[in-house]
Structure formats: structure tokens, C-alpha cells
Amino acid sequence: MTTVPEVLFKGVSKRFAANAAPVLDGIDMSIERGEFVSIVGPSGCGKSTLLKLVAGLSACTSGEIAVNGMQPKNAREMVSFVFQDATLLPWRTVERNVALALELEGRTRDETAAAVAKLLELVGLAEVGKSYPRQLSGGMKMRVSIARALATRPRVLLMDEPFAALDEMTRDRMNEELLRLRGEQNWTVLFVTHSVAEAVFLSSRVVVLAPHPGRVAHEVVVDLPYPRTGETRESEAFDALVNKTSKLLREAYRG
Ligand SMILES: Nc1ncnc2c1ncn2[C@@H]1O[C@H](COP(=O)(O)OP(=O)(O)O)[C@@H](O)[C@H]1O
Ligand SMILES: [Mg+2]
């Protein structure tokens, strides 16, 4: 039996105007179901653009992307996006922020309430459903944003520097929580970050993009066992992978 890759890039190029230089060029990559792939690369090399193509928010100029064998614009229900700034609606409570996507799907009030309660439980926020975003810490807001992304039960989670604004301790904790959640759900994750340590900690594979045009420069397979913990971060194998990836990233910066 052959399995369809969860996300497939075949010769993907993107330019924003006919006479403009390509932002992405010749991206070939196959991501299997359940993989956790991080993307690192210099600012402006096209990381966010790449995620938007997968989300069907923007179309490739040439080449092809398939999400579970489908064109991204037909696979939107399978995909959720988590952005860096948690972009919660300040006038809605935590519960009603998470409920938004479900309301838009036209689910009944009871269905929505039950689903929201479960999601808040999952991200450890059952107690703050009636609070407003401004009453929460950065880490809590991020968890609301993740709960909201999960409301539509995606198979593919796209995360664009979701933890960049958090302090290091909170970020480490969020990383562990994210892996715990993923362990229960079998998502495929495409994760953009500037932190090589974060990329290595989370991922089964780290893709290093080089700029002008954005292209895959290197891939590092992270063969550290899951579950990953504080011990993982202290291991020599982890250090070695971070050093190796950092070196490849520095090369990519040089172009
Ligand atoms: N909608 C757009 N129209 C024109 N140019 C864009 C648009 N979005 C991104 N770009 C350009 O594409 C390049 C890559 O941007 P982006 O994907 O945001 O990079 P990254 O996320 O790696 O920092 C940048 O030069 C940016 O200015
Ligand atoms: Mg970006």
C-alpha cells in the first residue's frame, strides 16, 4: 500500500508579480502524516509565504502543493494556522474566542459549548473560560489561540513563530505542552521559528531555507526519541544537533 504524503511540494515557486524576483523557487519536499517539521531561515526568505501556500491563502506561481492529495484550496478544512500574535478578539471571552470557528461552521449552541469545554481542558485553561484576553499572560493567550486552531479538528497545523514573543521559560514549557498535545492527536505540524534550539527540540526534521530566492538548503533529521523533556535539552545528542543546524543556518545566511 502506498500512502499519500500529508503535505507535498513539487517544484514550488512563488513570485508576487510577473516581473518580480521569485520569493520561493523550486521547493521539493514531502511531509508524512504525523511528522513535525520546523522551518528555519533568514528573515524574508519566504517561510511565512510557504505556510500561506499550504493553507490555501495564496497560490503557487508554478509547481504544485498537495495536502493529503488535494489542492490546498480544497483542503482548508484539514488545516489550521496559528500566528505569532495570538490575535484574539479582545471583546470576546476566552470561551467565545475558541467558539468562533464553531459558530461559523453553524454548530448548535450545545455542541459548541461541549467542544469548547473539551478544548480548554486540553490546553489547561478550563478555569479561565469566562476571562477576557487582556486578563491573561502571554503563554495563556497562546494556548487560547492553539485551542481555537484545534476547534475545527485539523490534521495539519501550521504555526508561524507562535512562541516568539514569550520568555524562554514559558516557551520551553509551551514546547513541551505542544508535543504532549500532539502525542494525543497525531497532527502533522509545519512550524516556523527563529530558534534553532526550539526547532530541534520539537521536530522530527528541520528544514533550513536559504534566501533570494527561498529554497531548501539543508534538511536535518532529528533522531532524538519522543517524548522529549528537560533531559533531552541537556543531552549531548541535542547539543550536537543544535550546533550542526546552527552551522547550516549560518551558511544559509551567507547565501
Ligand atoms: N503579499 C505580498 N506581496 C508582495 N511581496 C510579499 C508579500 N508577502 C511577502 N512578500 C515578500 O516575500 C518575501 C518573503 O516574505 P515572508 O514569506 O514573509 O518571509 P519570512 O516569513 O521568511 O520572513 C519578502 O521579501 C516579502 O517582502
Ligand atoms: Mg515570517
Tab-separated table of C-alpha atoms and ligand atoms in Angstrom:
chain	number	residue	atom	x	y	z
A	1	MET	CA	0.000	0.000	0.000
A	2	THR	CA	1.353	3.398	-0.884
A	3	THR	CA	0.472	6.256	1.376
A	4	VAL	CA	-0.204	9.777	0.208
A	5	PRO	CA	2.130	12.347	1.789
A	6	GLU	CA	0.301	14.696	4.114
A	7	VAL	CA	1.933	17.728	2.529
A	8	LEU	CA	3.745	17.513	-0.795
A	9	PHE	CA	5.697	20.307	-2.522
A	10	LYS	CA	6.665	19.648	-6.135
A	11	GLY	CA	8.848	22.293	-7.784
A	12	VAL	CA	7.014	25.053	-5.963
A	13	SER	CA	7.846	28.599	-6.951
A	14	LYS	CA	6.183	31.811	-5.916
A	15	ARG	CA	6.515	35.343	-7.201
A	16	PHE	CA	4.217	38.146	-6.171
A	17	ALA	CA	4.353	39.985	-9.500
A	18	ALA	CA	5.162	38.818	-13.025
A	19	ASN	CA	8.349	40.856	-13.222
A	20	ALA	CA	9.382	40.453	-9.583
A	21	ALA	CA	12.135	38.118	-8.382
A	22	PRO	CA	10.783	34.815	-7.072
A	23	VAL	CA	10.317	34.635	-3.305
A	24	LEU	CA	10.397	30.831	-3.345
A	25	ASP	CA	11.951	28.719	-6.059
A	26	GLY	CA	11.971	25.002	-6.760
A	27	ILE	CA	10.781	23.776	-3.380
A	28	ASP	CA	10.552	19.970	-3.279
A	29	MET	CA	9.560	18.409	-0.015
A	30	SER	CA	7.420	15.550	1.150
A	31	ILE	CA	5.986	15.503	4.663
A	32	GLU	CA	4.432	12.322	6.022
A	33	ARG	CA	1.451	12.195	8.311
A	34	GLY	CA	2.479	12.778	11.908
A	35	GLU	CA	5.804	14.400	11.098
A	36	PHE	CA	6.832	17.548	12.940
A	37	VAL	CA	8.829	19.685	10.528
A	38	SER	CA	10.362	23.004	11.501
A	39	ILE	CA	11.483	25.611	9.022
A	40	VAL	CA	14.315	27.978	9.836
A	41	GLY	CA	15.942	30.600	7.644
A	42	PRO	CA	16.825	34.286	7.417
A	43	SER	CA	14.055	36.907	7.631
A	44	GLY	CA	12.420	37.446	4.282
A	45	CYS	CA	13.402	34.042	2.847
A	46	GLY	CA	9.758	33.060	2.380
A	47	LYS	CA	8.860	30.996	5.459
A	48	SER	CA	5.505	32.685	6.045
A	49	THR	CA	4.774	32.588	2.328
A	50	LEU	CA	5.397	28.839	2.325
A	51	LEU	CA	2.863	28.293	5.110
A	52	LYS	CA	0.295	30.506	3.387
A	53	LEU	CA	0.601	28.382	0.247
A	54	VAL	CA	-0.140	25.247	2.271
A	55	ALA	CA	-3.109	26.977	3.918
A	56	GLY	CA	-4.516	27.872	0.505
A	57	LEU	CA	-4.360	31.582	1.376
A	58	SER	CA	-2.100	32.195	-1.602
A	59	ALA	CA	-1.413	30.204	-4.793
A	60	CYS	CA	1.931	28.959	-6.183
A	61	THR	CA	3.173	30.572	-9.380
A	62	SER	CA	4.448	27.236	-10.660
A	63	GLY	CA	4.751	23.721	-9.308
A	64	GLU	CA	2.237	22.100	-7.072
A	65	ILE	CA	1.294	21.633	-3.438
A	66	ALA	CA	-0.917	18.796	-2.295
A	67	VAL	CA	-2.413	18.409	1.174
A	68	ASN	CA	-3.418	14.798	1.650
A	69	GLY	CA	-3.550	14.579	-2.136
A	70	MET	CA	-5.752	17.654	-2.559
A	71	GLN	CA	-5.175	21.178	-3.750
A	72	PRO	CA	-4.721	23.464	-0.726
A	73	LYS	CA	-7.823	25.484	-1.518
A	74	ASN	CA	-9.876	22.277	-1.328
A	75	ALA	CA	-8.154	21.081	1.845
A	76	ARG	CA	-8.742	24.143	4.018
A	77	GLU	CA	-10.863	22.192	6.483
A	78	MET	CA	-7.916	19.941	7.270
A	79	VAL	CA	-5.542	22.792	8.006
A	80	SER	CA	-5.300	25.314	10.848
A	81	PHE	CA	-2.989	28.277	11.235
A	82	VAL	CA	-1.529	29.638	14.485
A	83	PHE	CA	0.105	33.059	14.169
A	84	GLN	CA	2.684	34.729	16.376
A	85	ASP	CA	0.472	37.425	17.831
A	86	ALA	CA	-2.374	35.437	19.291
A	87	THR	CA	-4.883	37.752	17.526
A	88	LEU	CA	-7.688	37.042	19.982
A	89	LEU	CA	-10.781	39.217	19.849
A	90	PRO	CA	-10.498	41.454	22.919
A	91	TRP	CA	-14.260	41.871	23.355
A	92	ARG	CA	-14.921	38.131	23.452
A	93	THR	CA	-14.238	35.935	26.454
A	94	VAL	CA	-11.755	33.076	26.147
A	95	GLU	CA	-14.655	30.659	25.616
A	96	ARG	CA	-16.198	32.761	22.910
A	97	ASN	CA	-12.879	33.240	21.144
A	98	VAL	CA	-12.461	29.464	20.932
A	99	ALA	CA	-16.120	29.074	19.908
A	100	LEU	CA	-15.829	31.438	16.957
A	101	ALA	CA	-14.803	28.886	14.305
A	102	LEU	CA	-17.519	26.509	15.506
A	103	GLU	CA	-20.167	29.224	15.337
A	104	LEU	CA	-19.056	29.952	11.792
A	105	GLU	CA	-19.460	26.251	10.973
A	106	GLY	CA	-23.045	26.559	12.127
A	107	ARG	CA	-22.862	24.122	15.036
A	108	THR	CA	-25.537	24.247	17.670
A	109	ARG	CA	-25.018	26.073	20.920
A	110	ASP	CA	-24.794	22.824	22.924
A	111	GLU	CA	-22.336	21.194	20.539
A	112	THR	CA	-20.206	24.314	20.590
A	113	ALA	CA	-20.227	24.590	24.387
A	114	ALA	CA	-19.225	20.941	24.788
A	115	ALA	CA	-16.438	21.214	22.210
A	116	VAL	CA	-15.102	24.439	23.741
A	117	ALA	CA	-15.043	22.949	27.237
A	118	LYS	CA	-13.050	19.986	25.945
A	119	LEU	CA	-10.574	22.194	24.081
A	120	LEU	CA	-9.982	24.449	27.086
A	121	GLU	CA	-9.442	21.355	29.206
A	122	LEU	CA	-6.935	20.076	26.665
A	123	VAL	CA	-4.821	23.252	26.793
A	124	GLY	CA	-5.156	23.548	30.578
A	125	LEU	CA	-7.394	26.621	30.594
A	126	ALA	CA	-10.673	25.194	31.878
A	127	GLU	CA	-10.639	27.742	34.719
A	128	VAL	CA	-10.391	30.901	32.631
A	129	GLY	CA	-13.146	30.423	30.048
A	130	LYS	CA	-15.038	33.471	31.312
A	131	SER	CA	-11.954	35.723	31.355
A	132	TYR	CA	-11.047	38.218	28.665
A	133	PRO	CA	-7.759	38.043	26.708
A	134	ARG	CA	-6.354	41.134	28.474
A	135	GLN	CA	-6.576	39.290	31.790
A	136	LEU	CA	-4.252	36.509	30.576
A	137	SER	CA	-0.470	36.115	30.395
A	138	GLY	CA	1.248	35.760	27.019
A	139	GLY	CA	1.548	31.989	27.457
A	140	MET	CA	-2.138	31.655	28.279
A	141	LYS	CA	-3.159	33.742	25.270
A	142	MET	CA	-1.051	31.492	23.083
A	143	ARG	CA	-2.833	28.453	24.494
A	144	VAL	CA	-6.213	30.033	23.721
A	145	SER	CA	-5.005	30.623	20.211
A	146	ILE	CA	-3.957	26.964	19.914
A	147	ALA	CA	-7.322	25.819	21.293
A	148	ARG	CA	-9.031	27.986	18.697
A	149	ALA	CA	-6.901	26.494	15.915
A	150	LEU	CA	-7.799	22.995	17.117
A	151	ALA	CA	-11.538	23.697	17.244
A	152	THR	CA	-12.012	22.674	13.634
A	153	ARG	CA	-10.119	19.408	14.246
A	154	PRO	CA	-7.331	19.972	11.731
A	155	ARG	CA	-4.952	17.233	10.592
A	156	VAL	CA	-2.291	19.736	9.636
A	157	LEU	CA	-1.212	22.515	11.958
A	158	LEU	CA	0.730	25.457	10.540
A	159	MET	CA	2.498	27.502	13.196
A	160	ASP	CA	4.270	30.746	12.272
A	161	GLU	CA	6.654	31.731	15.070
A	162	PRO	CA	3.917	31.087	17.625
A	163	PHE	CA	6.131	31.387	20.701
A	164	ALA	CA	8.488	34.146	19.565
A	165	ALA	CA	7.043	36.728	21.966
A	166	LEU	CA	7.283	34.515	25.070
A	167	ASP	CA	10.117	34.446	27.593
A	168	GLU	CA	12.416	31.453	27.378
A	169	MET	CA	10.999	29.534	30.336
A	170	THR	CA	7.429	29.940	29.113
A	171	ARG	CA	8.488	28.992	25.634
A	172	ASP	CA	10.187	25.809	26.850
A	173	ARG	CA	7.033	24.891	28.733
A	174	MET	CA	4.828	25.616	25.726
A	175	ASN	CA	7.102	23.437	23.589
A	176	GLU	CA	6.632	20.511	25.937
A	177	GLU	CA	2.875	21.083	26.070
A	178	LEU	CA	2.653	21.257	22.313
A	179	LEU	CA	4.420	17.901	21.989
A	180	ARG	CA	2.155	16.417	24.634
A	181	LEU	CA	-0.954	17.608	22.763
A	182	ARG	CA	0.411	16.339	19.502
A	183	GLY	CA	1.114	12.956	21.042
A	184	GLU	CA	-2.598	12.601	21.714
A	185	GLN	CA	-3.779	13.871	18.323
A	186	ASN	CA	-1.434	12.721	15.542
A	187	TRP	CA	-1.251	16.054	13.756
A	188	THR	CA	1.253	16.884	11.114
A	189	VAL	CA	2.954	20.133	12.077
A	190	LEU	CA	4.812	22.680	9.976
A	191	PHE	CA	6.450	25.075	12.397
A	192	VAL	CA	8.391	28.266	11.622
A	193	THR	CA	10.841	29.571	14.194
A	194	HIS	CA	13.993	31.666	14.540
A	195	SER	CA	15.226	29.490	17.371
A	196	VAL	CA	17.326	26.539	16.284
A	197	ALA	CA	17.086	25.026	19.770
A	198	GLU	CA	13.289	25.203	19.614
A	199	ALA	CA	13.273	23.676	16.114
A	200	VAL	CA	15.476	20.767	17.179
A	201	PHE	CA	13.595	20.187	20.414
A	202	LEU	CA	10.224	19.919	18.688
A	203	SER	CA	10.922	18.374	15.340
A	204	SER	CA	11.472	15.108	13.609
A	205	ARG	CA	13.085	17.128	10.827
A	206	VAL	CA	14.411	20.682	10.462
A	207	VAL	CA	14.446	22.326	7.037
A	208	VAL	CA	16.908	25.173	6.517
A	209	LEU	CA	15.880	27.669	3.838
A	210	ALA	CA	18.357	29.889	2.020
A	211	PRO	CA	17.180	33.310	0.744
A	212	HIS	CA	16.909	35.083	-2.646
A	213	PRO	CA	15.146	33.030	-3.795
A	214	GLY	CA	13.871	30.998	-0.863
A	215	ARG	CA	14.924	27.405	-1.398
A	216	VAL	CA	15.677	24.326	0.638
A	217	ALA	CA	19.361	24.481	1.539
A	218	HIS	CA	19.550	21.619	4.037
A	219	GLU	CA	17.456	19.166	5.972
A	220	VAL	CA	18.461	17.831	9.364
A	221	VAL	CA	16.802	14.666	10.628
A	222	VAL	CA	16.335	14.892	14.392
A	223	ASP	CA	16.620	11.312	15.581
A	224	LEU	CA	16.021	12.065	19.266
A	225	PRO	CA	13.334	9.867	20.837
A	226	TYR	CA	9.941	11.250	21.866
A	227	PRO	CA	8.690	12.127	24.436
A	228	ARG	CA	11.190	14.952	24.727
A	229	THR	CA	11.794	16.511	28.098
A	230	GLY	CA	14.187	18.702	30.037
A	231	GLU	CA	16.615	15.780	29.844
A	232	THR	CA	16.509	15.950	26.065
A	233	ARG	CA	17.677	19.576	26.226
A	234	GLU	CA	20.579	18.600	28.464
A	235	SER	CA	21.759	15.710	26.287
A	236	GLU	CA	24.906	15.793	24.156
A	237	ALA	CA	22.966	14.494	21.169
A	238	PHE	CA	20.665	17.534	21.394
A	239	ASP	CA	23.617	19.930	21.603
A	240	ALA	CA	25.281	18.289	18.640
A	241	LEU	CA	22.130	18.667	16.513
A	242	VAL	CA	21.678	22.314	17.555
A	243	ASN	CA	25.300	23.057	16.662
A	244	LYS	CA	25.029	21.275	13.335
A	245	THR	CA	21.802	23.073	12.413
A	246	SER	CA	23.154	26.462	13.534
A	247	LYS	CA	26.161	25.985	11.306
A	248	LEU	CA	23.963	25.139	8.307
A	249	LEU	CA	21.800	28.160	9.084
A	250	ARG	CA	24.846	30.454	9.180
A	251	GLU	CA	25.837	29.111	5.769
A	252	ALA	CA	22.328	29.802	4.514
A	253	TYR	CA	22.598	33.417	5.730
A	254	ARG	CA	25.714	33.836	3.640
A	255	GLY	CA	23.520	32.838	0.679
B	1	LIG	N1	1.675	39.767	-0.248
B	1	LIG	C1	2.928	40.056	-0.643
B	1	LIG	N2	3.167	40.855	-1.712
B	1	LIG	C2	4.417	41.140	-2.123
B	1	LIG	N3	5.525	40.666	-1.525
B	1	LIG	C3	5.367	39.870	-0.451
B	1	LIG	C4	4.058	39.528	0.050
B	1	LIG	N4	4.227	38.702	1.128
B	1	LIG	C5	5.551	38.550	1.282
B	1	LIG	N5	6.240	39.248	0.356
B	1	LIG	C6	7.707	39.291	0.210
B	1	LIG	O1	8.169	37.964	0.130
B	1	LIG	C7	9.407	37.817	0.814
B	1	LIG	C8	9.251	36.694	1.837
B	1	LIG	O2	8.373	37.092	2.857
B	1	LIG	P1	7.953	36.142	4.047
B	1	LIG	O3	7.387	34.896	3.482
B	1	LIG	O4	7.109	36.932	4.970
B	1	LIG	O5	9.379	35.825	4.700
B	1	LIG	P2	9.742	35.247	6.151
B	1	LIG	O6	8.485	34.758	6.786
B	1	LIG	O7	10.750	34.180	5.877
B	1	LIG	O8	10.372	36.384	6.901
B	1	LIG	C9	9.724	39.157	1.432
B	1	LIG	O9	10.639	39.826	0.582
B	1	LIG	C10	8.398	39.862	1.429
B	1	LIG	O10	8.569	41.260	1.322
B	2	MG	MG	7.508	35.280	8.554
